[in-house]
Amino acid sequence: MHPETAQIVHAIESLKQAPNFIKDYIFPIANAFFTSLLGAGIAYFTLRYQEVIQIEKDKMDTVNKWTLLVDEARSSLLAIKSNYHGNLTDSPIQRALAIRTVLFTATPINEEYLHLFFLIPKATEKKCEYQKWSQISIIRTMVLNYNNLLKLWIKRNEVERPIKEKLLQKYSQNAYADVNTDQIIECIGAANFASLVDLTEHVIKLTDDLLVEFDNFLHEFPNYAKTLINTKRLKRYGSILTYSNNSNKKLLSMLEKSPTSNYESVIKLFGMTVEQLREKYKTGYEL
């Protein structure tokens, strides 16, 4: 071989590095492993962040949905009460005759309570510090009472309509003005009249109490729920609905309770004492 060629070959061979097991085998594998690990970590935390955002969105949607449901229910009861508000005395007999058949369209609340579980306080919190609307049992009771009240109003309409027709047939237009208790009982029977008075007292009392309960819910529930939602992460998504009466005098007037009944006049009709009748018409919302 020519000397110069030999020198070139020698120079090239000198550039070749000796085999390195770590560099040639371990490092490429480790590099690929850590790259994959980094990618998996980024994907995991991105997914976790998206899950957290979705959870907060779901909570906000749940709060707003329940606020709208209760607001709709309250509007239905306000529409019903507007038919007799300001026309009642403390006489159960007058009240039964003053409220005619009430035509209304109201939808029962059939929402599930599963999505409200985030409202439940942590076990570390003292029970005395629990906010009223953190207790799902109270919300559930309110909803059940509302759904039951709608049924009672429908039942009262069914009872009142034939009674009104009989009274009008016998006493004409004076049926709701000048007819006394004895004449009413003679015309429709004591049992039928007692049923009308009974249903009337139930619906008046429960309508009043639920309107107050709904109003309290609409004021306090969104504010409490807001403390459990990270609203800063949802600025571009939406906000929690809030409620205010805005000093609406007509609305505030409707929230006032009807006159308290004096049951002295119906003791004989029901065969019960005044105390027994008061107990009978308790709704559970009394202070």
mmCIF file of C-alpha atoms in Angstrom:
data_model
loop_
_atom_site.group_PDB
_atom_site.id
_atom_site.type_symbol
_atom_site.label_atom_id
_atom_site.label_comp_id
_atom_site.label_asym_id
_atom_site.label_seq_id
_atom_site.Cartn_x
_atom_site.Cartn_y
_atom_site.Cartn_z
ATOM 1 C CA MET A 1 0.000 0.000 0.000
ATOM 2 C CA HIS A 2 1.244 3.416 -0.818
ATOM 3 C CA PRO A 3 2.560 5.208 2.267
ATOM 4 C CA GLU A 4 0.226 8.157 1.833
ATOM 5 C CA THR A 5 -2.767 5.870 1.445
ATOM 6 C CA ALA A 6 -1.746 3.981 4.547
ATOM 7 C CA GLN A 7 -1.575 7.230 6.471
ATOM 8 C CA ILE A 8 -5.102 8.173 5.346
ATOM 9 C CA VAL A 9 -6.459 4.763 6.337
ATOM 10 C CA HIS A 10 -4.723 5.026 9.673
ATOM 11 C CA ALA A 11 -6.186 8.489 10.249
ATOM 12 C CA ILE A 12 -9.697 7.253 9.455
ATOM 13 C CA GLU A 13 -9.314 4.260 11.731
ATOM 14 C CA SER A 14 -8.102 6.516 14.528
ATOM 15 C CA LEU A 15 -11.357 8.497 14.286
ATOM 16 C CA LYS A 16 -13.423 5.400 15.027
ATOM 17 C CA GLN A 17 -14.303 5.217 18.714
ATOM 18 C CA ALA A 18 -14.101 2.070 20.672
ATOM 19 C CA PRO A 19 -17.457 0.344 21.299
ATOM 20 C CA ASN A 20 -19.330 1.878 24.304
ATOM 21 C CA PHE A 21 -22.124 -0.315 25.679
ATOM 22 C CA ILE A 22 -23.823 2.464 27.690
ATOM 23 C CA LYS A 23 -23.697 4.999 24.896
ATOM 24 C CA ASP A 24 -24.608 2.585 22.145
ATOM 25 C CA TYR A 25 -27.353 0.612 23.912
ATOM 26 C CA ILE A 26 -28.440 1.957 27.315
ATOM 27 C CA PHE A 27 -28.675 5.652 26.445
ATOM 28 C CA PRO A 28 -31.003 5.255 23.408
ATOM 29 C CA ILE A 29 -33.307 3.009 25.423
ATOM 30 C CA ALA A 30 -33.273 5.357 28.425
ATOM 31 C CA ASN A 31 -33.854 8.359 26.186
ATOM 32 C CA ALA A 32 -36.876 6.713 24.588
ATOM 33 C CA PHE A 33 -38.180 5.629 27.998
ATOM 34 C CA PHE A 34 -37.940 9.071 29.601
ATOM 35 C CA THR A 35 -39.407 10.719 26.504
ATOM 36 C CA SER A 36 -42.379 8.359 26.705
ATOM 37 C CA LEU A 37 -42.645 8.945 30.456
ATOM 38 C CA LEU A 38 -42.646 12.710 29.958
ATOM 39 C CA GLY A 39 -45.320 12.433 27.285
ATOM 40 C CA ALA A 40 -47.433 10.208 29.505
ATOM 41 C CA GLY A 41 -47.039 12.647 32.397
ATOM 42 C CA ILE A 42 -48.109 15.601 30.275
ATOM 43 C CA ALA A 43 -51.090 13.636 28.951
ATOM 44 C CA TYR A 44 -52.066 12.557 32.477
ATOM 45 C CA PHE A 45 -51.981 16.032 33.985
ATOM 46 C CA THR A 46 -53.758 17.491 30.954
ATOM 47 C CA LEU A 47 -56.503 14.906 31.331
ATOM 48 C CA ARG A 48 -56.696 15.522 35.072
ATOM 49 C CA TYR A 49 -57.028 19.253 34.487
ATOM 50 C CA GLN A 50 -59.797 18.686 31.956
ATOM 51 C CA GLU A 51 -61.566 16.362 34.409
ATOM 52 C CA VAL A 52 -61.364 18.973 37.168
ATOM 53 C CA ILE A 53 -62.763 21.626 34.828
ATOM 54 C CA GLN A 54 -65.582 19.292 33.778
ATOM 55 C CA ILE A 55 -66.422 18.535 37.407
ATOM 56 C CA GLU A 56 -66.658 22.255 38.153
ATOM 57 C CA LYS A 57 -68.820 22.760 35.056
ATOM 58 C CA ASP A 58 -71.143 19.949 36.127
ATOM 59 C CA LYS A 59 -71.494 21.473 39.589
ATOM 60 C CA MET A 60 -72.313 24.890 38.139
ATOM 61 C CA ASP A 61 -74.842 23.361 35.737
ATOM 62 C CA THR A 62 -76.473 21.465 38.610
ATOM 63 C CA VAL A 63 -76.775 24.580 40.768
ATOM 64 C CA ASN A 64 -78.246 26.641 37.937
ATOM 65 C CA LYS A 65 -80.647 23.860 36.981
ATOM 66 C CA TRP A 66 -81.993 23.549 40.526
ATOM 67 C CA THR A 67 -82.281 27.315 40.853
ATOM 68 C CA LEU A 68 -84.372 27.449 37.675
ATOM 69 C CA LEU A 69 -86.514 24.488 38.777
ATOM 70 C CA VAL A 70 -87.334 26.059 42.127
ATOM 71 C CA ASP A 71 -87.936 29.453 40.532
ATOM 72 C CA GLU A 72 -90.409 27.826 38.140
ATOM 73 C CA ALA A 73 -92.135 26.031 41.019
ATOM 74 C CA ARG A 74 -92.360 29.252 42.999
ATOM 75 C CA SER A 75 -93.856 31.038 39.980
ATOM 76 C CA SER A 76 -96.500 28.312 39.726
ATOM 77 C CA LEU A 77 -97.481 28.744 43.372
ATOM 78 C CA LEU A 78 -97.554 32.525 43.022
ATOM 79 C CA ALA A 79 -99.921 32.136 40.073
ATOM 80 C CA ILE A 80 -102.162 29.863 42.148
ATOM 81 C CA LYS A 81 -102.146 32.141 45.181
ATOM 82 C CA SER A 82 -103.003 35.182 43.058
ATOM 83 C CA ASN A 83 -106.496 33.678 42.680
ATOM 84 C CA TYR A 84 -107.344 34.278 46.340
ATOM 85 C CA HIS A 85 -104.647 36.513 47.827
ATOM 86 C CA GLY A 86 -106.199 39.318 49.862
ATOM 87 C CA ASN A 87 -109.670 37.748 49.845
ATOM 88 C CA LEU A 88 -109.391 35.456 52.857
ATOM 89 C CA THR A 89 -110.472 35.916 56.462
ATOM 90 C CA ASP A 90 -109.703 33.745 59.478
ATOM 91 C CA SER A 91 -112.901 31.719 58.967
ATOM 92 C CA PRO A 92 -112.300 28.235 57.489
ATOM 93 C CA ILE A 93 -115.826 28.280 56.066
ATOM 94 C CA GLN A 94 -115.310 31.616 54.311
ATOM 95 C CA ARG A 95 -111.946 30.441 52.991
ATOM 96 C CA ALA A 96 -113.430 27.238 51.584
ATOM 97 C CA LEU A 97 -116.115 29.186 49.715
ATOM 98 C CA ALA A 98 -113.917 32.111 48.668
ATOM 99 C CA ILE A 99 -111.456 30.000 46.685
ATOM 100 C CA ARG A 100 -113.086 28.842 43.482
ATOM 101 C CA THR A 101 -111.677 26.175 41.183
ATOM 102 C CA VAL A 102 -108.088 27.192 40.432
ATOM 103 C CA LEU A 103 -106.976 26.487 36.888
ATOM 104 C CA PHE A 104 -103.235 26.017 36.657
ATOM 105 C CA THR A 105 -100.504 24.228 34.764
ATOM 106 C CA ALA A 106 -97.575 23.168 36.900
ATOM 107 C CA THR A 107 -94.970 20.480 36.436
ATOM 108 C CA PRO A 108 -93.818 18.390 39.414
ATOM 109 C CA ILE A 109 -90.096 18.409 40.137
ATOM 110 C CA ASN A 110 -88.714 14.972 39.273
ATOM 111 C CA GLU A 111 -85.013 15.786 39.300
ATOM 112 C CA GLU A 112 -82.567 13.282 40.805
ATOM 113 C CA TYR A 113 -80.564 14.259 43.886
ATOM 114 C CA LEU A 114 -77.412 12.359 42.905
ATOM 115 C CA HIS A 115 -75.705 15.429 41.443
ATOM 116 C CA LEU A 116 -76.239 17.397 44.661
ATOM 117 C CA PHE A 117 -73.888 15.262 46.719
ATOM 118 C CA PHE A 118 -71.099 17.817 46.382
ATOM 119 C CA LEU A 119 -73.150 20.037 48.730
ATOM 120 C CA ILE A 120 -72.640 17.677 51.664
ATOM 121 C CA PRO A 121 -70.190 19.188 54.183
ATOM 122 C CA LYS A 122 -66.954 17.413 54.968
ATOM 123 C CA ALA A 123 -66.886 15.156 57.997
ATOM 124 C CA THR A 124 -64.411 17.520 59.680
ATOM 125 C CA GLU A 125 -66.996 20.315 59.848
ATOM 126 C CA LYS A 126 -69.112 20.677 62.963
ATOM 127 C CA LYS A 127 -72.752 19.746 62.515
ATOM 128 C CA CYS A 128 -73.890 23.016 64.073
ATOM 129 C CA GLU A 129 -72.063 24.851 61.284
ATOM 130 C CA TYR A 130 -73.914 23.066 58.462
ATOM 131 C CA GLN A 131 -75.628 25.463 56.090
ATOM 132 C CA LYS A 132 -79.338 24.725 55.673
ATOM 133 C CA TRP A 133 -79.153 23.951 51.952
ATOM 134 C CA SER A 134 -76.148 21.669 52.364
ATOM 135 C CA GLN A 135 -78.603 19.074 53.663
ATOM 136 C CA ILE A 136 -80.106 17.169 50.764
ATOM 137 C CA SER A 137 -82.860 15.833 53.015
ATOM 138 C CA ILE A 138 -84.228 19.381 53.369
ATOM 139 C CA ILE A 139 -84.197 19.895 49.597
ATOM 140 C CA ARG A 140 -85.860 16.527 49.081
ATOM 141 C CA THR A 141 -88.567 17.305 51.652
ATOM 142 C CA MET A 142 -89.255 20.650 49.978
ATOM 143 C CA VAL A 143 -89.636 18.982 46.582
ATOM 144 C CA LEU A 144 -91.865 16.186 47.907
ATOM 145 C CA ASN A 145 -94.081 18.741 49.651
ATOM 146 C CA TYR A 146 -94.369 20.748 46.438
ATOM 147 C CA ASN A 147 -95.279 17.718 44.338
ATOM 148 C CA ASN A 148 -97.821 16.663 46.964
ATOM 149 C CA LEU A 149 -99.260 20.184 47.074
ATOM 150 C CA LEU A 150 -99.953 20.122 43.330
ATOM 151 C CA LYS A 151 -101.912 16.902 43.840
ATOM 152 C CA LEU A 152 -103.854 18.494 46.700
ATOM 153 C CA TRP A 153 -104.819 21.481 44.546
ATOM 154 C CA ILE A 154 -105.998 19.145 41.793
ATOM 155 C CA LYS A 155 -107.984 17.119 44.337
ATOM 156 C CA ARG A 156 -109.529 20.270 45.779
ATOM 157 C CA ASN A 157 -110.635 21.360 42.306
ATOM 158 C CA GLU A 158 -112.325 17.992 41.856
ATOM 159 C CA VAL A 159 -114.149 18.353 45.184
ATOM 160 C CA GLU A 160 -115.005 22.051 44.858
ATOM 161 C CA ARG A 161 -116.482 21.971 41.359
ATOM 162 C CA PRO A 162 -119.553 19.762 42.039
ATOM 163 C CA ILE A 163 -120.149 21.515 45.376
ATOM 164 C CA LYS A 164 -120.206 24.882 43.647
ATOM 165 C CA GLU A 165 -122.602 23.583 41.000
ATOM 166 C CA LYS A 166 -125.041 22.243 43.611
ATOM 167 C CA LEU A 167 -124.966 25.466 45.611
ATOM 168 C CA LEU A 168 -125.526 27.562 42.505
ATOM 169 C CA GLN A 169 -128.409 25.375 41.410
ATOM 170 C CA LYS A 170 -130.164 25.717 44.769
ATOM 171 C CA TYR A 171 -129.234 29.220 45.878
ATOM 172 C CA SER A 172 -128.311 30.900 42.597
ATOM 173 C CA GLN A 173 -125.748 33.709 42.802
ATOM 174 C CA ASN A 174 -126.115 34.022 46.567
ATOM 175 C CA ALA A 175 -124.386 30.675 47.043
ATOM 176 C CA TYR A 176 -121.042 32.199 47.980
ATOM 177 C CA ALA A 177 -122.372 35.271 49.737
ATOM 178 C CA ASP A 178 -125.368 34.734 51.983
ATOM 179 C CA VAL A 179 -125.643 30.981 52.463
ATOM 180 C CA ASN A 180 -124.893 29.859 56.019
ATOM 181 C CA THR A 181 -123.215 26.669 57.195
ATOM 182 C CA ASP A 182 -126.464 24.828 57.921
ATOM 183 C CA GLN A 183 -127.769 25.553 54.420
ATOM 184 C CA ILE A 184 -124.517 24.357 52.867
ATOM 185 C CA ILE A 185 -124.570 21.114 54.848
ATOM 186 C CA GLU A 186 -128.222 20.587 53.974
ATOM 187 C CA CYS A 187 -127.410 21.042 50.294
ATOM 188 C CA ILE A 188 -124.196 19.040 49.901
ATOM 189 C CA GLY A 189 -123.862 17.038 53.114
ATOM 190 C CA ALA A 190 -121.537 17.452 56.083
ATOM 191 C CA ALA A 191 -118.955 14.974 54.775
ATOM 192 C CA ASN A 192 -118.561 16.737 51.433
ATOM 193 C CA PHE A 193 -118.306 20.158 53.027
ATOM 194 C CA ALA A 194 -115.822 18.919 55.632
ATOM 195 C CA SER A 195 -113.704 17.507 52.800
ATOM 196 C CA LEU A 196 -113.695 20.875 51.017
ATOM 197 C CA VAL A 197 -112.788 22.792 54.180
ATOM 198 C CA ASP A 198 -110.081 20.270 55.018
ATOM 199 C CA LEU A 199 -108.448 20.415 51.586
ATOM 200 C CA THR A 200 -108.703 24.204 51.546
ATOM 201 C CA GLU A 201 -106.894 24.563 54.860
ATOM 202 C CA HIS A 202 -104.165 22.179 53.748
ATOM 203 C CA VAL A 203 -103.479 23.926 50.433
ATOM 204 C CA ILE A 204 -103.568 27.453 51.879
ATOM 205 C CA LYS A 205 -101.129 26.597 54.651
ATOM 206 C CA LEU A 206 -98.720 24.569 52.542
ATOM 207 C CA THR A 207 -98.756 27.072 49.675
ATOM 208 C CA ASP A 208 -97.815 29.880 52.070
ATOM 209 C CA ASP A 209 -95.048 27.894 53.733
ATOM 210 C CA LEU A 210 -93.552 26.609 50.492
ATOM 211 C CA LEU A 211 -93.465 30.086 48.973
ATOM 212 C CA VAL A 212 -91.369 31.234 51.931
ATOM 213 C CA GLU A 213 -89.192 28.113 51.681
ATOM 214 C CA PHE A 214 -88.677 28.583 47.935
ATOM 215 C CA ASP A 215 -87.774 32.227 48.456
ATOM 216 C CA ASN A 216 -85.198 31.257 51.063
ATOM 217 C CA PHE A 217 -83.760 28.615 48.731
ATOM 218 C CA LEU A 218 -83.435 31.056 45.839
ATOM 219 C CA HIS A 219 -81.599 33.549 48.038
ATOM 220 C CA GLU A 220 -79.273 31.236 49.956
ATOM 221 C CA PHE A 221 -78.701 28.126 47.840
ATOM 222 C CA PRO A 222 -76.716 29.781 44.989
ATOM 223 C CA ASN A 223 -74.544 31.693 47.462
ATOM 224 C CA TYR A 224 -73.737 28.550 49.424
ATOM 225 C CA ALA A 225 -73.081 26.483 46.296
ATOM 226 C CA LYS A 226 -70.729 29.165 44.989
ATOM 227 C CA THR A 227 -68.373 28.475 47.912
ATOM 228 C CA LEU A 228 -68.002 24.884 46.669
ATOM 229 C CA ILE A 229 -67.228 25.716 43.036
ATOM 230 C CA ASN A 230 -63.946 27.032 41.631
ATOM 231 C CA THR A 231 -65.550 29.797 39.593
ATOM 232 C CA LYS A 232 -62.156 31.262 38.611
ATOM 233 C CA ARG A 233 -61.609 28.316 36.285
ATOM 234 C CA LEU A 234 -65.006 28.837 34.666
ATOM 235 C CA LYS A 235 -64.835 32.516 33.752
ATOM 236 C CA ARG A 236 -65.248 31.709 30.061
ATOM 237 C CA TYR A 237 -67.940 29.113 30.703
ATOM 238 C CA GLY A 238 -70.599 30.986 32.635
ATOM 239 C CA SER A 239 -71.662 32.058 36.093
ATOM 240 C CA ILE A 240 -73.969 30.979 38.895
ATOM 241 C CA LEU A 241 -77.488 32.367 38.733
ATOM 242 C CA THR A 242 -78.402 34.634 41.609
ATOM 243 C CA TYR A 243 -81.797 35.806 42.748
ATOM 244 C CA SER A 244 -83.243 38.999 44.171
ATOM 245 C CA ASN A 245 -86.758 40.246 44.905
ATOM 246 C CA ASN A 246 -85.605 43.716 43.823
ATOM 247 C CA SER A 247 -87.984 45.272 46.364
ATOM 248 C CA ASN A 248 -90.913 44.086 44.242
ATOM 249 C CA LYS A 249 -93.824 45.174 46.445
ATOM 250 C CA LYS A 250 -96.360 42.935 44.736
ATOM 251 C CA LEU A 251 -94.108 39.912 45.090
ATOM 252 C CA LEU A 252 -93.280 40.706 48.704
ATOM 253 C CA SER A 253 -96.997 41.050 49.382
ATOM 254 C CA MET A 254 -97.634 37.605 47.899
ATOM 255 C CA LEU A 255 -94.992 36.146 50.205
ATOM 256 C CA GLU A 256 -96.963 37.313 53.223
ATOM 257 C CA LYS A 257 -98.900 34.476 54.789
ATOM 258 C CA SER A 258 -102.674 34.270 54.694
ATOM 259 C CA PRO A 259 -104.649 35.053 57.879
ATOM 260 C CA THR A 260 -104.355 32.373 60.543
ATOM 261 C CA SER A 261 -107.506 30.279 60.759
ATOM 262 C CA ASN A 262 -109.834 30.408 63.728
ATOM 263 C CA TYR A 263 -111.092 26.839 64.009
ATOM 264 C CA GLU A 264 -113.830 27.557 66.547
ATOM 265 C CA SER A 265 -116.463 27.628 63.798
ATOM 266 C CA VAL A 266 -115.642 24.128 62.491
ATOM 267 C CA ILE A 267 -115.186 22.204 65.746
ATOM 268 C CA LYS A 268 -118.600 20.606 65.347
ATOM 269 C CA LEU A 269 -118.067 19.903 61.645
ATOM 270 C CA PHE A 270 -114.869 17.932 62.279
ATOM 271 C CA GLY A 271 -115.606 16.652 65.764
ATOM 272 C CA MET A 272 -112.175 17.847 66.905
ATOM 273 C CA THR A 273 -110.841 20.445 69.333
ATOM 274 C CA VAL A 274 -109.122 23.638 68.242
ATOM 275 C CA GLU A 275 -105.739 22.269 69.321
ATOM 276 C CA GLN A 276 -106.297 19.075 67.385
ATOM 277 C CA LEU A 277 -107.167 21.048 64.272
ATOM 278 C CA ARG A 278 -104.093 23.249 64.643
ATOM 279 C CA GLU A 279 -101.961 20.142 64.907
ATOM 280 C CA LYS A 280 -103.720 18.623 61.903
ATOM 281 C CA TYR A 281 -102.790 21.496 59.612
ATOM 282 C CA LYS A 282 -99.156 21.863 60.617
ATOM 283 C CA THR A 283 -96.802 21.581 57.661
ATOM 284 C CA GLY A 284 -93.494 21.165 59.468
ATOM 285 C CA TYR A 285 -92.301 24.640 58.505
ATOM 286 C CA GLU A 286 -93.595 26.312 61.639
ATOM 287 C CA LEU A 287 -90.958 28.133 63.685
#
